[in-house]
Amino acid sequence: MRRQLAGAAVASTALAGLLLAGALAPTAAAAPPEMPGKDLSKHVTGKRVLKHVEAFQDIADANGGSRAMGTAGYEASAAYVESVLRKSGYTPERQYFTFEDVVIDVLSLTAAGIDVPGPLYPGEFAPQTPEGGLTGPIVEPSDELKHGCTTDDWSGVDATDGVALVSRGTCSFGEKVLAASTAGADAVIIYNNESGPLNPTLGAEFPEAVPTVGISLEAAEEIFDALADGGEPVATYDYQSHVEEFESFNVLASTRTGDPDNVVMLGAHLDSVEDGPGINDNGTGSAAILETAVQLARSGPLNNQVRFAWWGAEEVGLVGSTHYVNDLAADDPDELDRIATYLNFDMVGSPNYTIGVYDANESTYEAPVPVPGGSVETEAIFTDYFDSIGQPWVDSPFSGRSDYQAFINNGIPASGLFTGADAIKTEEEAQIFGGTAGLPLDPNYHTPADDITNVDLTALDIMSRAIGHAAQRLAWSTETINGVAPGGPGNS
Ligand SMILES: [Zn+2]
């Protein structure tokens, strides 16, 4: 079992305000004159995209229910994408890369006589336990909320050689671990303070750090129930892992026409998590850009070259896309400069969806990462389209927590679409998009239940058409983004 790294970060969002058509849309150049070629928003349809999504489901069914990095399911997914591309006249290429990843050998937690239910997440940057695990009395901080942020919160508690049981909240996970170990604890269990699993990070390694594991609120409640029923207040945490080198690959393909000096890139990760077929995450995004490639190949000569990327190893840390960008930055920076903008599609068919556009102009969310110039104008390509057809949309945090991260870290503008993962739908969103308030946008996120029944066809259709439109619009002109006019200098 491999440790779920960054790809699994909880995409929690607090939606400050909803944007109905046009209110706070990023300003963009006036609507362009009629674009040449057929209107791809009429051809890249949910129905056509669904065919590819179904193919990914069949592939998962035929390969043990997973399309994760390093599996036969991933290989078959890539072969499928390549065969469809070749039929449309593309010459797809595989870009191989190797990387190190943590492999978990043992991971278990017992407390008060019960096996603590998973998922268990070892704290990032926390050490592993000795062989056989660590056993000690269960100790809780003395502060009311059990947040254990400072040594004061442990006053009056003898935590020597104990296993600390601490709640999420108020301070960072690293501060909790430092306070507990300073108080004498040998290990720390951190439980979520809201429903759902907890994947804690200590932020960095530090000498006082002790083995730490994140559990859900539900699991913590089971421990408290067991203690209340007289269970022995003792816990054993066992975590053994090793680092292993892995190899995987990206699939890349570019249009035959269009200026190779002014490239528009579309990307979607092709791999799933290990324990699931990854149909919404991210069979939908992979399928939508695949059908866009098919339809774009039939829409006549282009001004700008369009490059498609199916990223590998996203679920274990955005590895494929990061390799692609870093490799160019190191060995061929001019090629990086030729990329006008990057569009990311990671989950575009969530069952309890919202129609989300990455919020480059920060009209709802402050971006915790750099927002390269041109990103706002790229966002406008989507929001202008949605406004022009009266389709409500909302901002989605420009968080960098998907494959556009490496691009924006290297100053390349980016945007994209997202229908939601484990963020909870609000009343307002339910009023606009339907579905159920109070439930996650994708209740089956990163589970075996993320299969073909976990895709909303209305969302898939809305997003597929928007992706088709954006690809065609930018293949025609990136002038609003980087000043390169259609058919102008540098547009052969
Ligand atoms: Zn994903």
CSV table of C-alpha atoms and ligand atoms in Angstrom, one decimal:
chain,number,residue,atom,x,y,z
A,1,MET,CA,0.0,0.0,0.0
A,2,ARG,CA,1.5,3.3,-1.0
A,3,ARG,CA,1.1,6.4,1.1
A,4,GLN,CA,-1.3,8.9,-0.4
A,5,LEU,CA,0.7,12.1,-0.8
A,6,ALA,CA,-0.2,15.6,-2.0
A,7,GLY,CA,-2.7,14.3,-4.6
A,8,ALA,CA,-5.0,13.4,-1.7
A,9,ALA,CA,-4.9,16.7,0.1
A,10,VAL,CA,-8.3,17.6,1.4
A,11,ALA,CA,-9.6,20.3,-1.0
A,12,SER,CA,-11.6,22.0,1.7
A,13,THR,CA,-13.1,25.2,0.6
A,14,ALA,CA,-15.1,27.8,2.4
A,15,LEU,CA,-17.1,29.3,-0.4
A,16,ALA,CA,-17.2,33.0,0.5
A,17,GLY,CA,-19.7,33.9,-2.2
A,18,LEU,CA,-21.2,32.5,-5.2
A,19,LEU,CA,-20.8,34.0,-8.6
A,20,LEU,CA,-23.7,33.9,-10.8
A,21,ALA,CA,-23.2,34.7,-14.5
A,22,GLY,CA,-21.2,37.9,-15.1
A,23,ALA,CA,-21.1,39.6,-11.6
A,24,LEU,CA,-17.4,39.3,-10.8
A,25,ALA,CA,-16.2,37.7,-14.0
A,26,PRO,CA,-12.6,38.5,-14.9
A,27,THR,CA,-12.5,41.2,-17.6
A,28,ALA,CA,-11.5,39.9,-21.0
A,29,ALA,CA,-11.2,41.3,-24.5
A,30,ALA,CA,-14.5,41.8,-26.4
A,31,ALA,CA,-16.0,38.6,-27.9
A,32,PRO,CA,-13.7,37.6,-30.8
A,33,PRO,CA,-15.0,37.7,-34.3
A,34,GLU,CA,-16.4,34.4,-35.6
A,35,MET,CA,-13.8,31.8,-35.1
A,36,PRO,CA,-12.9,29.6,-38.2
A,37,GLY,CA,-13.8,26.0,-38.2
A,38,LYS,CA,-16.7,24.1,-36.6
A,39,ASP,CA,-17.9,25.1,-33.1
A,40,LEU,CA,-16.3,22.5,-30.8
A,41,SER,CA,-18.8,23.3,-28.0
A,42,LYS,CA,-21.3,21.5,-30.2
A,43,HIS,CA,-19.0,18.5,-31.0
A,44,VAL,CA,-17.2,17.8,-27.7
A,45,THR,CA,-20.3,16.5,-26.1
A,46,GLY,CA,-20.9,14.6,-22.8
A,47,LYS,CA,-22.3,11.7,-24.9
A,48,ARG,CA,-19.1,11.4,-26.9
A,49,VAL,CA,-16.9,11.9,-23.9
A,50,LEU,CA,-18.8,9.2,-22.0
A,51,LYS,CA,-17.6,6.6,-24.5
A,52,HIS,CA,-14.1,7.1,-23.4
A,53,VAL,CA,-15.1,7.2,-19.7
A,54,GLU,CA,-16.9,3.8,-20.2
A,55,ALA,CA,-13.7,2.5,-21.8
A,56,PHE,CA,-11.7,3.4,-18.7
A,57,GLN,CA,-14.3,1.6,-16.6
A,58,ASP,CA,-13.9,-1.5,-18.7
A,59,ILE,CA,-10.2,-1.2,-18.4
A,60,ALA,CA,-10.5,-1.0,-14.6
A,61,ASP,CA,-12.8,-4.0,-14.5
A,62,ALA,CA,-10.3,-6.0,-16.6
A,63,ASN,CA,-7.4,-5.0,-14.4
A,64,GLY,CA,-8.3,-5.6,-10.7
A,65,GLY,CA,-10.4,-2.4,-10.3
A,66,SER,CA,-7.5,0.1,-10.4
A,67,ARG,CA,-5.8,2.3,-13.0
A,68,ALA,CA,-3.1,3.4,-10.5
A,69,MET,CA,0.5,4.3,-11.4
A,70,GLY,CA,2.5,1.1,-12.1
A,71,THR,CA,-0.5,-1.1,-12.7
A,72,ALA,CA,-1.7,-2.9,-15.8
A,73,GLY,CA,-4.8,-0.7,-15.5
A,74,TYR,CA,-2.7,2.4,-16.1
A,75,GLU,CA,-0.8,0.8,-19.0
A,76,ALA,CA,-4.1,-0.2,-20.6
A,77,SER,CA,-5.5,3.3,-20.1
A,78,ALA,CA,-2.5,4.8,-21.9
A,79,ALA,CA,-2.8,2.3,-24.7
A,80,TYR,CA,-6.4,3.2,-25.1
A,81,VAL,CA,-5.7,6.9,-25.3
A,82,GLU,CA,-2.8,6.3,-27.8
A,83,SER,CA,-5.0,4.2,-30.0
A,84,VAL,CA,-7.7,6.8,-30.2
A,85,LEU,CA,-5.2,9.6,-30.9
A,86,ARG,CA,-3.5,7.6,-33.7
A,87,LYS,CA,-6.9,7.1,-35.3
A,88,SER,CA,-7.2,10.9,-35.4
A,89,GLY,CA,-3.8,11.4,-36.9
A,90,TYR,CA,-1.8,12.2,-33.8
A,91,THR,CA,1.6,10.7,-33.0
A,92,PRO,CA,1.4,10.2,-29.3
A,93,GLU,CA,4.7,9.9,-27.3
A,94,ARG,CA,5.4,8.5,-23.9
A,95,GLN,CA,7.7,10.5,-21.6
A,96,TYR,CA,9.1,8.2,-18.9
A,97,PHE,CA,10.2,9.4,-15.5
A,98,THR,CA,11.4,7.7,-12.3
A,99,PHE,CA,10.8,8.9,-8.8
A,100,GLU,CA,11.0,7.8,-5.2
A,101,ASP,CA,7.9,7.1,-3.2
A,102,VAL,CA,7.2,5.9,0.3
A,103,VAL,CA,5.9,2.3,0.4
A,104,ILE,CA,4.0,1.4,3.6
A,105,ASP,CA,4.8,-2.1,4.9
A,106,VAL,CA,2.9,-2.0,8.2
A,107,LEU,CA,0.3,0.4,9.4
A,108,SER,CA,-2.0,-0.4,12.3
A,109,LEU,CA,-3.4,1.3,15.4
A,110,THR,CA,-5.2,-0.3,18.3
A,111,ALA,CA,-6.6,1.6,21.2
A,112,ALA,CA,-8.7,0.8,24.2
A,113,GLY,CA,-8.8,-2.8,23.0
A,114,ILE,CA,-10.2,-2.0,19.5
A,115,ASP,CA,-8.6,-2.0,16.1
A,116,VAL,CA,-9.0,1.7,15.1
A,117,PRO,CA,-10.9,1.9,11.8
A,118,GLY,CA,-9.1,3.5,8.8
A,119,PRO,CA,-8.2,5.2,6.8
A,120,LEU,CA,-5.1,5.8,8.8
A,121,TYR,CA,-2.7,8.5,7.6
A,122,PRO,CA,0.9,8.6,8.9
A,123,GLY,CA,1.9,12.2,9.5
A,124,GLU,CA,4.0,13.6,6.7
A,125,PHE,CA,7.6,14.2,8.0
A,126,ALA,CA,6.9,12.1,11.1
A,127,PRO,CA,9.2,9.2,11.9
A,128,GLN,CA,8.1,5.6,11.7
A,129,THR,CA,7.8,3.4,14.9
A,130,PRO,CA,10.3,0.8,16.0
A,131,GLU,CA,9.6,-2.7,14.7
A,132,GLY,CA,6.5,-4.1,16.4
A,133,GLY,CA,5.2,-0.6,17.1
A,134,LEU,CA,4.9,1.7,20.1
A,135,THR,CA,2.7,0.9,23.1
A,136,GLY,CA,1.8,3.3,25.8
A,137,PRO,CA,-1.0,4.7,28.0
A,138,ILE,CA,-3.5,6.9,26.2
A,139,VAL,CA,-3.0,10.5,27.4
A,140,GLU,CA,-5.0,13.6,26.5
A,141,PRO,CA,-4.1,17.3,26.9
A,142,SER,CA,-5.8,19.2,29.7
A,143,ASP,CA,-7.1,22.0,27.6
A,144,GLU,CA,-10.9,22.0,27.1
A,145,LEU,CA,-10.9,21.4,23.4
A,146,LYS,CA,-8.0,18.8,23.6
A,147,HIS,CA,-6.1,20.7,20.9
A,148,GLY,CA,-2.8,20.4,22.8
A,149,CYS,CA,-1.1,23.3,21.1
A,150,THR,CA,1.4,24.3,23.9
A,151,THR,CA,3.1,22.6,26.8
A,152,ASP,CA,0.7,24.5,29.0
A,153,ASP,CA,-2.1,22.5,27.5
A,154,TRP,CA,-0.3,19.5,29.0
A,155,SER,CA,0.0,20.9,32.5
A,156,GLY,CA,-1.1,18.5,35.1
A,157,VAL,CA,-0.9,15.5,32.8
A,158,ASP,CA,1.8,12.8,33.1
A,159,ALA,CA,2.4,12.0,29.4
A,160,THR,CA,5.6,10.1,30.0
A,161,ASP,CA,5.9,7.3,27.4
A,162,GLY,CA,2.3,7.9,26.5
A,163,VAL,CA,0.4,7.8,23.3
A,164,ALA,CA,-1.2,11.3,23.0
A,165,LEU,CA,-4.8,11.6,21.7
A,166,VAL,CA,-5.2,15.1,20.4
A,167,SER,CA,-7.9,16.9,18.4
A,168,ARG,CA,-7.4,18.9,15.2
A,169,GLY,CA,-7.9,22.7,15.5
A,170,THR,CA,-6.4,26.0,16.5
A,171,CYS,CA,-2.8,25.3,15.7
A,172,SER,CA,-0.8,23.3,13.2
A,173,PHE,CA,-0.2,19.6,13.5
A,174,GLY,CA,3.5,20.3,13.9
A,175,GLU,CA,2.8,22.4,17.0
A,176,LYS,CA,0.6,19.7,18.5
A,177,VAL,CA,3.3,17.0,18.0
A,178,LEU,CA,6.0,19.3,19.5
A,179,ALA,CA,3.9,20.0,22.6
A,180,ALA,CA,3.0,16.4,23.1
A,181,SER,CA,6.5,15.1,22.7
A,182,THR,CA,7.9,17.9,25.0
A,183,ALA,CA,5.4,16.7,27.5
A,184,GLY,CA,6.8,13.2,27.2
A,185,ALA,CA,4.6,11.4,24.7
A,186,ASP,CA,6.2,8.8,22.4
A,187,ALA,CA,3.6,8.9,19.7
A,188,VAL,CA,0.6,11.1,18.7
A,189,ILE,CA,-2.8,10.3,17.4
A,190,ILE,CA,-4.5,13.3,15.8
A,191,TYR,CA,-8.3,13.0,15.1
A,192,ASN,CA,-10.3,15.2,12.8
A,193,ASN,CA,-12.6,17.8,14.4
A,194,GLU,CA,-15.1,17.3,11.6
A,195,SER,CA,-16.5,14.2,9.9
A,196,GLY,CA,-14.0,12.4,7.6
A,197,PRO,CA,-10.4,11.2,7.4
A,198,LEU,CA,-7.4,13.3,8.4
A,199,ASN,CA,-4.2,13.4,6.5
A,200,PRO,CA,-1.9,15.5,8.7
A,201,THR,CA,1.5,17.0,7.8
A,202,LEU,CA,4.1,18.2,10.4
A,203,GLY,CA,5.2,20.7,7.8
A,204,ALA,CA,8.8,19.6,8.0
A,205,GLU,CA,11.1,17.2,9.9
A,206,PHE,CA,12.2,18.4,13.4
A,207,PRO,CA,14.2,16.6,16.1
A,208,GLU,CA,11.4,16.4,18.7
A,209,ALA,CA,9.0,14.9,16.2
A,210,VAL,CA,7.5,11.5,17.2
A,211,PRO,CA,5.5,9.0,15.2
A,212,THR,CA,2.1,10.5,14.4
A,213,VAL,CA,-1.1,9.2,12.8
A,214,GLY,CA,-4.2,10.9,11.6
A,215,ILE,CA,-7.6,9.4,12.1
A,216,SER,CA,-11.2,10.4,11.3
A,217,LEU,CA,-13.6,11.9,13.9
A,218,GLU,CA,-15.7,8.7,13.6
A,219,ALA,CA,-12.7,6.6,14.5
A,220,ALA,CA,-11.9,8.8,17.6
A,221,GLU,CA,-15.5,8.4,18.7
A,222,GLU,CA,-15.1,4.7,18.6
A,223,ILE,CA,-12.0,5.0,20.8
A,224,PHE,CA,-13.9,7.2,23.3
A,225,ASP,CA,-16.8,4.7,23.3
A,226,ALA,CA,-14.4,1.8,24.0
A,227,LEU,CA,-12.8,3.8,26.8
A,228,ALA,CA,-16.2,4.6,28.3
A,229,ASP,CA,-17.0,0.9,28.1
A,230,GLY,CA,-14.0,0.1,30.3
A,231,GLY,CA,-11.5,-0.5,27.5
A,232,GLU,CA,-7.8,-0.4,28.8
A,233,PRO,CA,-6.5,3.1,28.2
A,234,VAL,CA,-3.5,1.8,26.2
A,235,ALA,CA,-2.7,2.2,22.5
A,236,THR,CA,-0.3,0.6,20.0
A,237,TYR,CA,0.7,2.4,16.8
A,238,ASP,CA,2.8,0.4,14.3
A,239,TYR,CA,4.1,2.1,11.2
A,240,GLN,CA,6.9,0.6,9.0
A,241,SER,CA,7.7,1.9,5.5
A,242,HIS,CA,10.5,2.1,3.0
A,243,VAL,CA,11.4,4.2,0.1
A,244,GLU,CA,11.3,2.6,-3.4
A,245,GLU,CA,12.1,3.9,-6.9
A,246,PHE,CA,9.2,3.8,-9.3
A,247,GLU,CA,8.9,4.4,-13.0
A,248,SER,CA,5.9,5.8,-14.9
A,249,PHE,CA,5.1,7.9,-17.9
A,250,ASN,CA,3.1,10.8,-19.4
A,251,VAL,CA,1.3,10.5,-22.7
A,252,LEU,CA,1.9,13.6,-24.9
A,253,ALA,CA,0.4,14.5,-28.3
A,254,SER,CA,0.4,17.7,-30.3
A,255,THR,CA,-1.8,18.9,-33.2
A,256,ARG,CA,-0.1,18.7,-36.7
A,257,THR,CA,-1.0,22.3,-37.5
A,258,GLY,CA,-0.6,25.5,-35.5
A,259,ASP,CA,2.4,27.6,-34.5
A,260,PRO,CA,4.8,25.5,-32.4
A,261,ASP,CA,6.1,28.7,-31.0
A,262,ASN,CA,2.8,29.6,-29.4
A,263,VAL,CA,1.5,26.4,-27.8
A,264,VAL,CA,-1.8,26.0,-25.9
A,265,MET,CA,-1.6,23.0,-23.5
A,266,LEU,CA,-4.5,20.9,-22.1
A,267,GLY,CA,-3.7,18.3,-19.4
A,268,ALA,CA,-5.5,15.7,-17.2
A,269,HIS,CA,-4.0,13.0,-15.0
A,270,LEU,CA,-4.6,9.5,-16.3
A,271,ASP,CA,-3.8,7.6,-13.1
A,272,SER,CA,-6.3,6.6,-10.4
A,273,VAL,CA,-5.7,6.1,-6.7
A,274,GLU,CA,-4.6,2.6,-5.8
A,275,ASP,CA,-7.8,1.4,-4.3
A,276,GLY,CA,-10.3,2.5,-6.9
A,277,PRO,CA,-11.0,2.8,-10.7
A,278,GLY,CA,-10.8,6.6,-10.6
A,279,ILE,CA,-13.6,7.2,-13.1
A,280,ASN,CA,-14.6,10.7,-12.0
A,281,ASP,CA,-11.1,11.3,-10.7
A,282,ASN,CA,-9.9,11.4,-13.3
A,283,GLY,CA,-11.4,9.3,-16.1
A,284,THR,CA,-13.7,12.3,-16.9
A,285,GLY,CA,-10.9,14.8,-17.4
A,286,SER,CA,-8.8,12.3,-19.4
A,287,ALA,CA,-11.8,11.5,-21.6
A,288,ALA,CA,-12.8,15.1,-22.1
A,289,ILE,CA,-9.4,16.2,-23.5
A,290,LEU,CA,-9.2,13.0,-25.6
A,291,GLU,CA,-12.5,13.8,-27.3
A,292,THR,CA,-11.3,17.4,-27.7
A,293,ALA,CA,-8.2,16.2,-29.4
A,294,VAL,CA,-10.3,14.0,-31.7
A,295,GLN,CA,-12.7,16.9,-32.7
A,296,LEU,CA,-9.9,19.5,-33.0
A,297,ALA,CA,-8.1,17.3,-35.5
A,298,ARG,CA,-11.2,17.5,-37.6
A,299,SER,CA,-11.6,21.3,-37.5
A,300,GLY,CA,-9.1,22.5,-40.1
A,301,PRO,CA,-5.8,24.2,-39.8
A,302,LEU,CA,-5.1,26.0,-36.5
A,303,ASN,CA,-3.2,29.2,-35.7
A,304,ASN,CA,-1.7,27.9,-32.5
A,305,GLN,CA,-0.4,24.4,-31.8
A,306,VAL,CA,-2.4,22.6,-29.2
A,307,ARG,CA,-0.6,20.0,-27.0
A,308,PHE,CA,-2.4,17.4,-24.9
A,309,ALA,CA,-1.0,15.7,-21.9
A,310,TRP,CA,-2.2,12.7,-19.9
A,311,TRP,CA,-0.2,12.9,-16.7
A,312,GLY,CA,1.1,9.9,-14.8
A,313,ALA,CA,1.5,9.6,-11.1
A,314,GLU,CA,-0.6,12.6,-10.1
A,315,GLU,CA,-2.1,10.7,-7.2
A,316,VAL,CA,1.3,10.2,-5.6
A,317,GLY,CA,2.3,13.8,-5.7
A,318,LEU,CA,1.7,15.5,-9.1
A,319,VAL,CA,4.8,13.6,-10.2
A,320,GLY,CA,4.3,13.4,-14.0
A,321,SER,CA,3.3,17.1,-14.6
A,322,THR,CA,6.1,18.3,-12.3
A,323,HIS,CA,8.6,16.1,-14.2
A,324,TYR,CA,7.4,17.5,-17.6
A,325,VAL,CA,7.9,21.1,-16.5
A,326,ASN,CA,11.0,20.7,-14.5
A,327,ASP,CA,12.6,18.7,-17.3
A,328,LEU,CA,12.0,21.6,-19.8
A,329,ALA,CA,13.0,24.2,-17.2
A,330,ALA,CA,16.3,22.4,-16.8
A,331,ASP,CA,17.1,21.2,-20.4
A,332,ASP,CA,15.0,23.3,-22.8
A,333,PRO,CA,13.7,26.5,-21.2
A,334,ASP,CA,12.9,28.0,-24.6
A,335,GLU,CA,10.4,25.2,-25.1
A,336,LEU,CA,8.8,26.2,-21.8
A,337,ASP,CA,8.5,29.8,-23.0
A,338,ARG,CA,6.7,28.6,-26.1
A,339,ILE,CA,3.7,27.5,-23.9
A,340,ALA,CA,1.2,30.3,-24.0
A,341,THR,CA,-1.1,28.9,-21.3
A,342,TYR,CA,-2.0,25.6,-19.6
A,343,LEU,CA,-5.5,24.3,-19.0
A,344,ASN,CA,-6.1,21.6,-16.3
A,345,PHE,CA,-9.0,19.2,-16.0
A,346,ASP,CA,-9.1,17.1,-12.9
A,347,MET,CA,-12.6,15.8,-12.1
A,348,VAL,CA,-15.3,17.2,-14.4
A,349,GLY,CA,-18.2,14.9,-13.7
A,350,SER,CA,-18.8,14.9,-9.9
A,351,PRO,CA,-22.1,13.4,-8.8
A,352,ASN,CA,-23.0,16.4,-6.6
A,353,TYR,CA,-21.3,18.9,-8.8
A,354,THR,CA,-20.7,22.6,-9.0
A,355,ILE,CA,-19.4,24.2,-12.2
A,356,GLY,CA,-16.1,25.5,-11.0
A,357,VAL,CA,-13.5,27.6,-12.7
A,358,TYR,CA,-10.1,28.1,-11.1
A,359,ASP,CA,-10.2,31.6,-9.5
A,360,ALA,CA,-7.1,33.2,-11.0
A,361,ASN,CA,-8.4,36.8,-10.5
A,362,GLU,CA,-8.9,35.9,-6.8
A,363,SER,CA,-12.5,37.3,-6.9
A,364,THR,CA,-13.5,34.8,-4.3
A,365,TYR,CA,-10.4,33.1,-3.0
A,366,GLU,CA,-7.0,34.4,-2.2
A,367,ALA,CA,-4.5,32.3,-4.1
A,368,PRO,CA,-1.9,30.7,-1.8
A,369,VAL,CA,0.4,30.4,-4.8
A,370,PRO,CA,1.8,32.7,-7.5
A,371,VAL,CA,-0.8,33.6,-10.2
A,372,PRO,CA,1.2,34.2,-13.4
A,373,GLY,CA,0.1,37.0,-15.7
A,374,GLY,CA,-2.3,35.7,-18.3
A,375,SER,CA,-4.0,33.3,-15.9
A,376,VAL,CA,-6.8,35.8,-15.4
A,377,GLU,CA,-7.4,36.1,-19.1
A,378,THR,CA,-7.3,32.3,-19.4
A,379,GLU,CA,-10.0,32.1,-16.7
A,380,ALA,CA,-12.0,34.6,-18.7
A,381,ILE,CA,-12.1,32.2,-21.7
A,382,PHE,CA,-14.2,29.9,-19.6
A,383,THR,CA,-16.3,32.4,-17.7
A,384,ASP,CA,-17.1,34.4,-20.9
A,385,TYR,CA,-18.2,31.2,-22.5
A,386,PHE,CA,-20.4,30.2,-19.6
A,387,ASP,CA,-21.8,33.8,-19.4
A,388,SER,CA,-22.5,33.7,-23.1
A,389,ILE,CA,-24.7,30.6,-22.7
A,390,GLY,CA,-26.2,31.6,-19.4
A,391,GLN,CA,-24.5,28.8,-17.5
A,392,PRO,CA,-24.0,29.6,-13.8
A,393,TRP,CA,-20.5,28.9,-12.6
A,394,VAL,CA,-18.6,29.4,-9.3
A,395,ASP,CA,-15.0,30.1,-8.5
A,396,SER,CA,-12.8,27.2,-7.5
A,397,PRO,CA,-9.6,28.0,-5.4
A,398,PHE,CA,-6.5,28.5,-7.5
A,399,SER,CA,-4.8,26.4,-4.9
A,400,GLY,CA,-2.1,24.7,-7.1
A,401,ARG,CA,-3.2,21.3,-5.8
A,402,SER,CA,-3.4,19.7,-9.2
A,403,ASP,CA,-1.3,19.4,-12.3
A,404,TYR,CA,-1.1,23.1,-13.1
A,405,GLN,CA,1.1,23.6,-10.0
A,406,ALA,CA,4.4,23.1,-11.8
A,407,PHE,CA,3.3,25.4,-14.6
A,408,ILE,CA,2.4,28.3,-12.4
A,409,ASN,CA,5.5,27.8,-10.3
A,410,ASN,CA,7.4,28.4,-13.5
A,411,GLY,CA,5.5,31.5,-14.5
A,412,ILE,CA,3.2,29.9,-17.1
A,413,PRO,CA,-0.4,31.1,-17.0
A,414,ALA,CA,-3.0,28.5,-16.1
A,415,SER,CA,-6.7,27.8,-15.5
A,416,GLY,CA,-9.1,25.0,-15.7
A,417,LEU,CA,-12.3,23.5,-14.6
A,418,PHE,CA,-13.3,21.4,-11.6
A,419,THR,CA,-16.7,19.9,-10.4
A,420,GLY,CA,-15.5,19.2,-6.9
A,421,ALA,CA,-14.1,16.5,-4.6
A,422,ASP,CA,-14.6,16.3,-0.9
A,423,ALA,CA,-15.7,19.9,-0.2
A,424,ILE,CA,-19.3,20.0,1.2
A,425,LYS,CA,-22.0,21.5,-1.1
A,426,THR,CA,-23.6,24.6,0.4
A,427,GLU,CA,-27.3,25.6,0.4
A,428,GLU,CA,-26.6,28.3,-2.2
A,429,GLU,CA,-24.8,25.9,-4.5
A,430,ALA,CA,-27.6,23.4,-4.3
A,431,GLN,CA,-30.1,26.1,-5.2
A,432,ILE,CA,-28.0,26.9,-8.4
A,433,PHE,CA,-26.7,23.5,-9.5
A,434,GLY,CA,-29.2,21.1,-7.8
A,435,GLY,CA,-27.9,18.1,-5.9
A,436,THR,CA,-27.7,17.8,-2.1
A,437,ALA,CA,-26.5,20.5,0.3
A,438,GLY,CA,-24.4,19.2,3.2
A,439,LEU,CA,-22.9,16.3,1.2
A,440,PRO,CA,-19.5,16.2,-0.5
A,441,LEU,CA,-19.4,17.2,-4.1
A,442,ASP,CA,-18.0,13.8,-4.8
A,443,PRO,CA,-18.9,11.5,-1.9
A,444,ASN,CA,-17.0,8.6,-3.5
A,445,TYR,CA,-13.8,10.6,-3.9
A,446,HIS,CA,-10.7,8.3,-3.8
A,447,THR,CA,-12.8,5.2,-3.0
A,448,PRO,CA,-13.6,2.0,-4.9
A,449,ALA,CA,-17.1,3.5,-5.5
A,450,ASP,CA,-15.6,6.2,-7.9
A,451,ASP,CA,-16.9,4.1,-10.8
A,452,ILE,CA,-19.1,4.8,-13.9
A,453,THR,CA,-22.1,5.3,-11.7
A,454,ASN,CA,-20.3,8.1,-10.0
A,455,VAL,CA,-20.4,10.4,-13.0
A,456,ASP,CA,-23.1,13.1,-13.5
A,457,LEU,CA,-23.8,13.3,-17.2
A,458,THR,CA,-25.2,16.8,-17.0
A,459,ALA,CA,-22.0,18.1,-15.5
A,460,LEU,CA,-19.9,16.1,-17.9
A,461,ASP,CA,-21.8,17.6,-20.8
A,462,ILE,CA,-21.5,21.1,-19.6
A,463,MET,CA,-17.8,20.8,-18.9
A,464,SER,CA,-16.9,18.8,-22.1
A,465,ARG,CA,-18.5,21.5,-24.3
A,466,ALA,CA,-16.6,24.2,-22.4
A,467,ILE,CA,-13.3,22.4,-22.8
A,468,GLY,CA,-14.0,22.0,-26.5
A,469,HIS,CA,-14.8,25.7,-26.8
A,470,ALA,CA,-11.7,26.8,-24.8
A,471,ALA,CA,-9.3,24.6,-26.9
A,472,GLN,CA,-10.7,26.0,-30.2
A,473,ARG,CA,-10.8,29.6,-28.9
A,474,LEU,CA,-7.2,29.5,-27.8
A,475,ALA,CA,-6.1,27.5,-30.9
A,476,TRP,CA,-7.4,30.5,-32.8
A,477,SER,CA,-6.0,33.2,-30.6
A,478,THR,CA,-4.1,33.8,-27.4
A,479,GLU,CA,-3.9,37.5,-27.9
A,480,THR,CA,-5.7,38.4,-24.7
A,481,ILE,CA,-3.2,36.2,-22.8
A,482,ASN,CA,0.2,36.9,-24.4
A,483,GLY,CA,-0.5,39.4,-27.2
A,484,VAL,CA,0.1,37.0,-30.0
A,485,ALA,CA,-2.6,37.9,-32.6
A,486,PRO,CA,-4.2,35.2,-34.7
A,487,GLY,CA,-2.4,35.0,-38.0
A,488,GLY,CA,0.0,37.7,-36.8
A,489,PRO,CA,3.8,37.7,-36.5
A,490,GLY,CA,5.0,34.3,-35.2
A,491,ASN,CA,1.6,32.8,-36.3
A,492,SER,CA,2.7,30.9,-39.4
B,1,ZN,ZN,-7.5,13.9,-9.4
